[in-house]
Short mmCIF file of N, CA and C in Angstrom, two decimals:
data_model
loop_
_atom_site.label_atom_id
_atom_site.label_comp_id
_atom_site.label_asym_id
_atom_site.label_seq_id
_atom_site.Cartn_x
_atom_site.Cartn_y
_atom_site.Cartn_z
N MET B 888 0.99 -1.66 -0.39
CA MET B 888 -0.03 -0.45 -0.20
C MET B 888 0.41 1.04 -0.19
N MET B 889 0.54 2.33 -0.75
CA MET B 889 1.55 3.83 -0.77
C MET B 889 0.79 5.45 -0.32
N ILE B 890 0.66 5.34 0.04
CA ILE B 890 -0.09 6.63 0.98
C ILE B 890 0.19 8.09 -0.14
N ARG B 891 -0.19 8.75 -0.51
CA ARG B 891 0.17 10.07 -1.19
C ARG B 891 -0.99 10.57 -1.29
N GLU B 892 -0.34 11.59 -1.65
CA GLU B 892 -0.90 13.52 -2.03
C GLU B 892 -1.96 12.84 -2.94
N ALA B 893 -3.62 13.54 -2.44
CA ALA B 893 -5.05 13.22 -2.85
C ALA B 893 -4.90 13.95 -4.58
N THR B 894 -5.56 14.12 -5.18
CA THR B 894 -5.32 14.50 -6.62
C THR B 894 -6.57 15.22 -6.47
N ALA B 895 -7.60 15.94 -7.38
CA ALA B 895 -9.21 16.77 -7.56
C ALA B 895 -9.35 15.31 -8.04
N GLU B 896 -7.98 14.44 -8.89
CA GLU B 896 -9.12 12.91 -10.25
C GLU B 896 -9.22 12.31 -8.75
N ASP B 897 -8.85 11.90 -8.26
CA ASP B 897 -9.45 11.12 -6.70
C ASP B 897 -10.88 11.36 -6.22
N TRP B 898 -10.90 11.76 -6.95
CA TRP B 898 -12.48 12.45 -5.94
C TRP B 898 -13.47 11.16 -6.57
N ALA B 899 -13.27 11.14 -8.09
CA ALA B 899 -14.05 9.84 -8.26
C ALA B 899 -13.93 8.88 -7.74
N ALA B 900 -12.77 7.82 -7.15
CA ALA B 900 -12.66 7.19 -6.47
C ALA B 900 -13.21 7.18 -4.82
N ILE B 901 -12.48 7.83 -4.67
CA ILE B 901 -13.12 9.00 -2.71
C ILE B 901 -14.85 8.80 -3.03
N TRP B 902 -14.95 9.43 -3.23
CA TRP B 902 -16.61 9.75 -3.20
C TRP B 902 -17.87 8.27 -3.33
N PRO B 903 -17.67 7.10 -4.06
CA PRO B 903 -17.88 5.75 -3.44
C PRO B 903 -18.31 5.56 -1.89
N PHE B 904 -17.21 5.31 -1.64
CA PHE B 904 -16.77 5.21 -0.04
C PHE B 904 -16.98 6.08 0.76
N PHE B 905 -17.03 7.77 0.48
CA PHE B 905 -17.13 8.73 1.50
C PHE B 905 -18.78 8.09 1.85
N HIS B 906 -19.28 8.60 0.23
CA HIS B 906 -20.99 8.75 0.40
C HIS B 906 -21.54 7.42 1.03
N ARG B 907 -21.03 5.95 0.80
CA ARG B 907 -21.58 4.34 1.86
C ARG B 907 -21.37 5.32 3.61
N VAL B 908 -19.92 5.42 3.37
CA VAL B 908 -20.04 5.47 5.16
C VAL B 908 -20.37 6.62 5.91
N VAL B 909 -20.68 7.85 4.82
CA VAL B 909 -20.91 9.14 5.75
C VAL B 909 -22.85 8.86 5.58
N ARG B 910 -23.03 8.75 4.65
CA ARG B 910 -24.34 8.41 4.34
C ARG B 910 -25.06 7.23 5.46
N ALA B 911 -24.75 6.32 6.29
CA ALA B 911 -24.22 5.39 7.08
C ALA B 911 -25.14 5.58 8.88
N GLY B 912 -24.57 6.93 8.98
CA GLY B 912 -24.42 7.52 9.64
C GLY B 912 -23.73 7.32 11.11
N GLU B 913 -23.26 6.34 10.95
CA GLU B 913 -22.50 5.95 12.61
C GLU B 913 -21.41 6.73 12.87
N THR B 914 -20.61 7.21 12.01
CA THR B 914 -19.27 7.67 12.69
C THR B 914 -19.42 9.29 12.10
N PHE B 915 -19.87 9.41 11.57
CA PHE B 915 -18.79 11.26 11.12
C PHE B 915 -19.83 12.18 11.57
N THR B 916 -20.56 13.39 11.72
CA THR B 916 -20.78 14.50 11.70
C THR B 916 -21.41 15.21 11.07
N TYR B 917 -21.10 14.67 9.87
CA TYR B 917 -21.46 15.29 8.48
C TYR B 917 -23.23 14.63 7.86
N PRO B 918 -23.68 15.83 7.54
CA PRO B 918 -24.79 15.01 6.56
C PRO B 918 -25.21 14.33 5.62
N VAL B 919 -26.27 13.06 6.67
CA VAL B 919 -25.91 11.69 5.67
C VAL B 919 -26.61 12.63 3.84
N ASP B 920 -27.48 13.66 4.27
CA ASP B 920 -27.28 13.60 2.88
C ASP B 920 -26.13 14.73 2.22
N LEU B 921 -24.92 14.36 2.51
CA LEU B 921 -24.17 15.28 1.27
C LEU B 921 -24.14 15.34 0.40
N THR B 922 -23.95 16.78 -0.12
CA THR B 922 -23.90 16.13 -2.32
C THR B 922 -22.10 15.66 -2.35
N ALA B 923 -22.22 15.35 -3.49
CA ALA B 923 -20.57 15.22 -3.84
C ALA B 923 -19.71 16.51 -4.04
N ASP B 924 -20.54 17.02 -4.67
CA ASP B 924 -19.82 18.42 -4.65
C ASP B 924 -19.17 19.26 -3.65
N THR B 925 -19.46 19.67 -1.97
CA THR B 925 -19.33 19.71 -0.74
C THR B 925 -19.09 18.80 -0.43
N ALA B 926 -19.09 17.76 0.09
CA ALA B 926 -18.05 16.69 0.80
C ALA B 926 -16.67 16.70 -0.20
N ARG B 927 -16.33 17.16 -1.50
CA ARG B 927 -15.58 17.75 -2.09
C ARG B 927 -14.76 18.34 -1.39
N ASP B 928 -15.44 20.05 -1.33
CA ASP B 928 -14.79 20.72 -1.28
C ASP B 928 -14.56 21.12 0.30
N TRP B 929 -14.77 19.83 1.33
CA TRP B 929 -14.83 19.63 2.14
C TRP B 929 -14.46 19.21 2.52
N TRP B 930 -12.97 17.40 2.04
CA TRP B 930 -12.77 16.41 2.38
C TRP B 930 -11.21 17.54 1.98
N LEU B 931 -11.56 17.77 0.83
CA LEU B 931 -9.63 18.33 -0.69
C LEU B 931 -9.50 19.08 0.03
N LEU B 932 -8.02 19.41 0.81
CA LEU B 932 -7.99 20.96 1.31
C LEU B 932 -6.26 20.86 0.45
N HIS B 933 -6.03 22.51 0.40
CA HIS B 933 -5.40 22.63 -0.65
C HIS B 933 -3.88 23.28 1.11
N ALA B 934 -2.36 23.41 0.76
CA ALA B 934 -1.92 23.50 1.66
C ALA B 934 -2.38 25.59 1.76
N PRO B 935 -2.27 24.56 3.70
CA PRO B 935 -0.72 24.39 4.26
C PRO B 935 -1.35 22.63 4.52
N ASN B 936 -2.65 22.99 4.22
CA ASN B 936 -3.48 21.37 5.25
C ASN B 936 -3.24 20.27 3.95
N ARG B 937 -3.95 18.93 3.55
CA ARG B 937 -3.81 18.39 3.80
C ARG B 937 -5.09 16.82 3.37
N THR B 938 -4.30 16.26 2.02
CA THR B 938 -5.36 15.21 2.04
C THR B 938 -4.83 13.87 1.03
N VAL B 939 -4.52 13.01 1.87
CA VAL B 939 -3.91 11.98 1.15
C VAL B 939 -5.10 10.73 0.60
N VAL B 940 -4.42 10.07 -0.06
CA VAL B 940 -5.07 8.33 -0.04
C VAL B 940 -4.47 7.49 0.10
N ALA B 941 -5.26 6.51 0.16
CA ALA B 941 -4.25 5.73 0.14
C ALA B 941 -4.45 3.94 -0.77
N VAL B 942 -3.30 4.31 -1.17
CA VAL B 942 -3.54 2.91 -2.75
C VAL B 942 -3.00 1.92 -2.17
N ASP B 943 -3.29 0.77 -3.18
CA ASP B 943 -3.17 -0.52 -2.99
C ASP B 943 -2.51 -1.33 -3.93
N ASP B 944 -1.62 -2.23 -4.91
CA ASP B 944 -1.01 -2.41 -4.97
C ASP B 944 -1.58 -1.88 -6.88
N ASP B 945 -2.85 -3.09 -6.50
CA ASP B 945 -3.41 -2.82 -7.80
C ASP B 945 -3.89 -1.56 -7.86
N GLY B 946 -3.30 -0.66 -7.03
CA GLY B 946 -3.51 1.32 -7.63
C GLY B 946 -5.60 1.32 -7.25
N THR B 947 -5.74 0.58 -6.57
CA THR B 947 -7.29 0.75 -5.83
C THR B 947 -6.38 1.81 -5.03
N VAL B 948 -7.73 3.35 -4.66
CA VAL B 948 -7.24 4.01 -3.87
C VAL B 948 -8.36 3.43 -2.70
N VAL B 949 -7.89 2.19 -1.45
CA VAL B 949 -8.58 2.24 -0.48
C VAL B 949 -8.83 2.95 1.02
N GLY B 950 -8.50 4.06 1.06
CA GLY B 950 -9.50 4.86 2.24
C GLY B 950 -8.49 6.04 1.77
N THR B 951 -8.70 7.48 2.47
CA THR B 951 -8.58 9.16 2.33
C THR B 951 -8.54 9.01 3.75
N ALA B 952 -7.39 10.21 4.16
CA ALA B 952 -7.17 11.33 5.27
C ALA B 952 -6.91 12.35 4.75
N LYS B 953 -7.04 13.83 5.47
CA LYS B 953 -7.19 14.74 5.59
C LYS B 953 -6.69 15.45 7.33
N MET B 954 -6.53 16.16 7.25
CA MET B 954 -5.15 16.66 8.30
C MET B 954 -4.79 18.15 8.30
N ASN B 955 -5.01 18.71 8.53
CA ASN B 955 -4.87 20.32 9.86
C ASN B 955 -4.73 20.60 10.72
N ASN B 956 -4.94 21.84 11.25
CA ASN B 956 -4.49 23.17 12.12
C ASN B 956 -6.00 23.19 13.38
N ASN B 957 -6.20 22.47 14.23
CA ASN B 957 -7.49 22.49 14.94
C ASN B 957 -7.86 23.20 14.74
N GLN B 958 -7.32 24.90 14.39
CA GLN B 958 -7.61 26.01 15.87
C GLN B 958 -6.93 26.77 15.04
N TRP B 959 -7.49 28.07 14.87
CA TRP B 959 -6.61 29.09 13.99
C TRP B 959 -5.76 29.98 16.11
N GLY B 960 -5.27 30.68 15.33
CA GLY B 960 -4.52 31.54 16.30
C GLY B 960 -3.45 30.89 16.71
N ASN B 961 -3.78 30.95 18.38
CA ASN B 961 -3.37 31.59 19.29
C ASN B 961 -3.13 29.15 19.20
N GLY B 962 -4.20 28.92 19.18
CA GLY B 962 -4.46 27.31 19.18
C GLY B 962 -3.77 26.77 17.78
N ALA B 963 -3.43 27.23 16.86
CA ALA B 963 -2.64 26.58 15.57
C ALA B 963 -1.95 25.56 15.74
N HIS B 964 -1.55 25.07 16.37
CA HIS B 964 -0.22 24.61 17.05
C HIS B 964 -0.85 22.78 17.05
N VAL B 965 -1.93 23.29 17.24
CA VAL B 965 -2.68 21.52 17.42
C VAL B 965 -3.23 20.96 16.21
N ALA B 966 -2.41 20.34 15.74
CA ALA B 966 -3.55 19.47 14.53
C ALA B 966 -4.52 18.84 15.02
N SER B 967 -5.24 17.77 13.91
CA SER B 967 -6.62 17.07 13.78
C SER B 967 -6.34 16.76 12.56
N ALA B 968 -6.46 15.57 12.49
CA ALA B 968 -7.16 14.78 11.03
C ALA B 968 -8.33 14.21 11.43
N SER B 969 -8.82 13.34 10.42
CA SER B 969 -10.37 12.53 9.94
C SER B 969 -9.51 11.49 9.10
N TYR B 970 -10.56 10.69 9.16
CA TYR B 970 -10.13 9.64 7.59
C TYR B 970 -11.05 8.22 7.58
N LEU B 971 -10.84 8.06 6.43
CA LEU B 971 -12.38 6.77 6.14
C LEU B 971 -11.75 6.03 5.23
N VAL B 972 -11.70 4.41 5.60
CA VAL B 972 -11.35 3.56 4.65
C VAL B 972 -12.62 3.52 3.66
N ASP B 973 -12.63 2.70 2.88
CA ASP B 973 -13.36 2.03 2.45
C ASP B 973 -14.04 0.14 3.07
N PRO B 974 -15.24 0.96 3.40
CA PRO B 974 -15.42 -0.74 4.03
C PRO B 974 -14.91 -2.02 3.27
N ASP B 975 -14.62 -1.86 2.12
CA ASP B 975 -14.14 -3.12 1.33
C ASP B 975 -13.03 -3.84 1.76
N HIS B 976 -12.42 -2.81 2.82
CA HIS B 976 -11.08 -3.18 2.71
C HIS B 976 -9.95 -2.95 4.30
N ALA B 977 -11.47 -2.68 5.95
CA ALA B 977 -11.42 -2.50 6.04
C ALA B 977 -10.45 -3.95 7.04
N GLY B 978 -9.99 -3.49 8.22
CA GLY B 978 -8.60 -5.01 9.15
C GLY B 978 -7.86 -4.77 8.05
N ARG B 979 -7.09 -4.13 7.32
CA ARG B 979 -5.75 -4.55 6.38
C ARG B 979 -4.96 -3.63 7.06
N GLY B 980 -5.21 -3.18 7.92
CA GLY B 980 -4.60 -1.90 8.44
C GLY B 980 -4.39 -0.79 7.54
N VAL B 981 -5.13 0.26 6.49
CA VAL B 981 -5.53 1.39 6.02
C VAL B 981 -5.53 2.61 7.33
N GLY B 982 -6.20 2.05 8.06
CA GLY B 982 -6.74 3.14 9.44
C GLY B 982 -5.46 3.29 9.69
N ARG B 983 -4.76 2.41 10.71
CA ARG B 983 -3.82 2.73 11.14
C ARG B 983 -2.62 3.23 10.46
N ALA B 984 -2.58 3.00 8.93
CA ALA B 984 -1.07 3.02 7.53
C ALA B 984 -1.85 5.10 7.73
N LEU B 985 -3.22 5.22 7.77
CA LEU B 985 -3.36 6.09 7.62
C LEU B 985 -3.51 7.40 9.20
N CYS B 986 -2.94 6.68 9.93
CA CYS B 986 -3.79 7.56 10.62
C CYS B 986 -1.49 8.02 11.68
N ARG B 987 -0.53 6.96 11.54
CA ARG B 987 0.51 7.17 11.01
C ARG B 987 0.74 8.01 10.27
N HIS B 988 0.35 8.07 9.38
CA HIS B 988 0.52 9.17 8.33
C HIS B 988 0.77 11.17 8.68
N THR B 989 -0.98 10.76 9.05
CA THR B 989 -1.08 12.65 9.67
C THR B 989 -0.12 12.44 11.12
N LEU B 990 0.32 11.91 12.09
CA LEU B 990 0.71 11.91 13.12
C LEU B 990 2.79 12.39 12.65
N ASP B 991 3.12 11.52 11.28
CA ASP B 991 4.58 11.59 10.91
C ASP B 991 3.72 13.20 10.18
N TRP B 992 2.75 13.37 9.52
CA TRP B 992 3.62 15.27 8.80
C TRP B 992 2.77 15.98 9.74
N ALA B 993 2.01 15.57 10.95
CA ALA B 993 1.59 16.52 12.03
C ALA B 993 3.41 17.28 12.92
N ARG B 994 3.82 16.01 12.87
CA ARG B 994 5.85 16.05 13.26
C ARG B 994 6.59 17.03 12.93
N GLN B 995 6.03 16.63 11.48
CA GLN B 995 7.12 17.89 10.24
C GLN B 995 6.58 18.71 10.43
N GLN B 996 5.36 19.31 10.46
CA GLN B 996 4.93 20.41 10.55
C GLN B 996 4.62 21.05 11.56
N GLY B 997 5.61 20.83 12.39
CA GLY B 997 6.22 21.39 13.35
C GLY B 997 4.56 21.36 14.38
N PHE B 998 3.31 20.83 14.94
CA PHE B 998 2.84 20.94 15.80
C PHE B 998 2.49 19.59 16.92
N ARG B 999 2.50 20.53 17.91
CA ARG B 999 2.09 20.03 19.06
C ARG B 999 1.37 18.70 19.60
N ALA B 1000 1.04 18.38 19.30
CA ALA B 1000 -0.12 17.05 19.52
C ALA B 1000 -1.03 17.61 18.11
N MET B 1001 -2.08 16.26 18.18
CA MET B 1001 -2.85 15.96 17.41
C MET B 1001 -4.98 15.36 17.95
N GLN B 1002 -5.31 16.37 17.91
CA GLN B 1002 -6.69 16.32 18.71
C GLN B 1002 -7.34 16.14 17.44
N PHE B 1003 -8.14 14.82 17.86
CA PHE B 1003 -9.84 14.96 17.53
C PHE B 1003 -11.11 15.15 18.11
N ASN B 1004 -11.80 15.54 17.73
CA ASN B 1004 -13.26 16.27 18.56
C ASN B 1004 -14.03 15.91 18.23
N ALA B 1005 -14.23 14.72 17.43
CA ALA B 1005 -15.82 14.04 17.08
C ALA B 1005 -15.50 12.26 16.90
N VAL B 1006 -15.07 11.76 18.33
CA VAL B 1006 -14.76 10.40 17.54
C VAL B 1006 -16.08 9.52 18.87
N VAL B 1007 -16.72 9.15 17.67
CA VAL B 1007 -18.12 8.04 17.88
C VAL B 1007 -18.27 7.63 19.19
N ALA B 1008 -18.49 7.72 20.26
CA ALA B 1008 -18.12 6.77 21.23
C ALA B 1008 -18.90 5.01 21.47
N THR B 1009 -19.35 4.62 20.09
CA THR B 1009 -19.79 3.72 19.78
C THR B 1009 -19.26 2.74 18.25
N ASN B 1010 -18.20 3.98 17.53
CA ASN B 1010 -16.69 3.42 17.27
C ASN B 1010 -15.79 3.13 17.36
N THR B 1011 -16.13 1.87 17.93
CA THR B 1011 -15.03 0.81 18.48
C THR B 1011 -13.53 0.41 17.15
N PRO B 1012 -13.77 0.31 16.55
CA PRO B 1012 -12.69 0.08 15.89
C PRO B 1012 -11.54 1.36 15.67
N ALA B 1013 -12.77 2.04 15.41
CA ALA B 1013 -11.39 3.64 15.18
C ALA B 1013 -10.50 4.36 16.88
N LEU B 1014 -11.77 3.77 18.19
CA LEU B 1014 -11.60 3.86 19.03
C LEU B 1014 -9.99 3.18 19.68
N HIS B 1015 -10.41 1.59 19.28
CA HIS B 1015 -9.67 1.32 20.10
C HIS B 1015 -7.52 1.63 19.01
N LEU B 1016 -7.95 1.56 18.01
CA LEU B 1016 -6.49 1.93 16.51
C LEU B 1016 -6.22 3.22 17.34
N TYR B 1017 -6.75 4.22 17.58
CA TYR B 1017 -6.09 5.11 18.75
C TYR B 1017 -5.65 5.27 19.46
N ALA B 1018 -6.53 4.57 20.40
CA ALA B 1018 -5.89 4.39 21.74
C ALA B 1018 -4.12 3.41 21.86
N SER B 1019 -4.53 2.78 20.76
CA SER B 1019 -3.30 1.99 20.18
C SER B 1019 -2.05 2.89 19.71
N LEU B 1020 -2.22 4.27 19.38
CA LEU B 1020 -1.94 4.59 18.77
C LEU B 1020 -1.19 6.46 19.80
N GLY B 1021 -1.50 5.49 20.80
CA GLY B 1021 -1.31 7.11 22.69
C GLY B 1021 -2.64 8.29 22.78
N PHE B 1022 -3.29 7.99 21.58
CA PHE B 1022 -4.69 8.62 22.41
C PHE B 1022 -5.85 8.64 23.31
N ARG B 1023 -5.26 9.25 23.55
CA ARG B 1023 -6.72 9.12 25.57
C ARG B 1023 -7.66 10.34 25.56
N ILE B 1024 -8.91 9.97 25.44
CA ILE B 1024 -9.75 10.45 25.78
C ILE B 1024 -9.91 11.71 27.25
N LEU B 1025 -9.53 13.02 26.20
CA LEU B 1025 -10.22 13.92 27.42
C LEU B 1025 -10.91 14.32 27.72
N GLY B 1026 -12.75 13.75 27.11
CA GLY B 1026 -13.32 13.96 27.80
C GLY B 1026 -14.56 13.50 26.84
N THR B 1027 -15.97 14.16 27.79
CA THR B 1027 -16.87 13.02 26.21
C THR B 1027 -18.42 13.94 25.88
N VAL B 1028 -18.72 14.37 25.25
CA VAL B 1028 -20.20 15.14 24.84
C VAL B 1028 -20.69 14.03 25.36
N PRO B 1029 -21.66 13.87 26.58
CA PRO B 1029 -22.68 13.41 26.40
C PRO B 1029 -23.60 13.42 25.61
N GLU B 1030 -24.56 12.38 24.46
CA GLU B 1030 -25.12 12.67 23.36
C GLU B 1030 -25.23 13.44 22.48
N GLY B 1031 -23.58 13.45 22.45
CA GLY B 1031 -23.35 14.24 21.65
C GLY B 1031 -24.26 14.40 19.54
N PHE B 1032 -23.74 13.29 19.94
CA PHE B 1032 -24.35 12.37 18.31
C PHE B 1032 -25.29 11.32 18.15
N ARG B 1033 -26.17 11.34 17.62
CA ARG B 1033 -27.40 11.10 16.98
C ARG B 1033 -26.76 9.87 16.24
N HIS B 1034 -26.86 8.99 16.91
CA HIS B 1034 -26.18 7.33 16.10
C HIS B 1034 -27.72 6.98 15.34
N PRO B 1035 -27.79 6.29 14.51
CA PRO B 1035 -29.36 5.40 13.56
C PRO B 1035 -29.92 4.65 14.34
N VAL B 1036 -28.47 3.51 14.76
CA VAL B 1036 -28.90 2.29 16.12
C VAL B 1036 -29.25 2.52 17.20
N HIS B 1037 -28.36 3.14 18.05
CA HIS B 1037 -27.80 3.44 19.20
C HIS B 1037 -29.13 4.24 19.61
N GLY B 1038 -28.94 5.19 18.79
CA GLY B 1038 -29.96 6.56 19.94
C GLY B 1038 -29.09 7.50 20.30
N LEU B 1039 -29.03 8.27 20.95
CA LEU B 1039 -27.92 9.94 21.75
C LEU B 1039 -26.69 8.86 21.95
N VAL B 1040 -25.45 9.16 21.10
CA VAL B 1040 -24.37 8.65 22.00
C VAL B 1040 -23.75 9.62 22.40
N GLY B 1041 -21.91 9.20 23.50
CA GLY B 1041 -21.09 10.22 23.34
C GLY B 1041 -20.61 10.34 21.97
N LEU B 1042 -19.14 11.83 22.38
CA LEU B 1042 -18.26 12.10 20.61
C LEU B 1042 -17.35 12.31 21.73
N HIS B 1043 -16.88 11.35 21.62
CA HIS B 1043 -15.80 11.92 22.47
C HIS B 1043 -14.45 13.32 22.37
N ILE B 1044 -13.60 13.91 23.06
CA ILE B 1044 -12.67 14.39 22.33
C ILE B 1044 -11.54 13.38 23.04
N MET B 1045 -10.37 13.12 21.31
CA MET B 1045 -9.37 11.95 21.95
C MET B 1045 -8.07 13.72 21.23
N HIS B 1046 -7.09 12.84 22.41
CA HIS B 1046 -5.75 13.84 22.51
C HIS B 1046 -4.42 13.07 21.84
N ARG B 1047 -3.24 13.71 21.81
CA ARG B 1047 -2.20 13.24 21.62
C ARG B 1047 -0.83 13.54 21.41
N PRO B 1048 -0.28 14.21 22.43
CA PRO B 1048 0.81 15.02 21.96
C PRO B 1048 2.26 14.06 21.35
N LEU B 1049 3.36 15.11 20.89
CA LEU B 1049 3.06 15.04 19.42
C LEU B 1049 4.41 15.00 19.85
#
């Protein structure tokens, strides 16, 4: 698997699994009826921020990540990132590779920490991955997420120093 800079041409490969994951409404705070154009504008970031794709040996885009400063001004020294893995390629280390890549990028850019603002409490695969990479839960917004199966569940704020 290779991780490389995402291009506008990659959107055609990202959108089908992006749409599938977001429309399920279980892990992202994005609107489930998000259009492809709006999603593209939200996901494909411009420098100094960054969006990447994970590509398998056959050239198939199997995941993507975006990374950016979490806040502006005097809070801009903390990075954030978001990850989407094609569900058809889950469990193969794509998310771990993308997360490590974003941590390396954040260090190289001089960020002091990485923070995730909204990790759904029922997203156990993500929680296990992030914990294994040194993130810890700082707090939880009670009933901060309307899960389509579990109802109102918490949204964790996770952090790790770099």
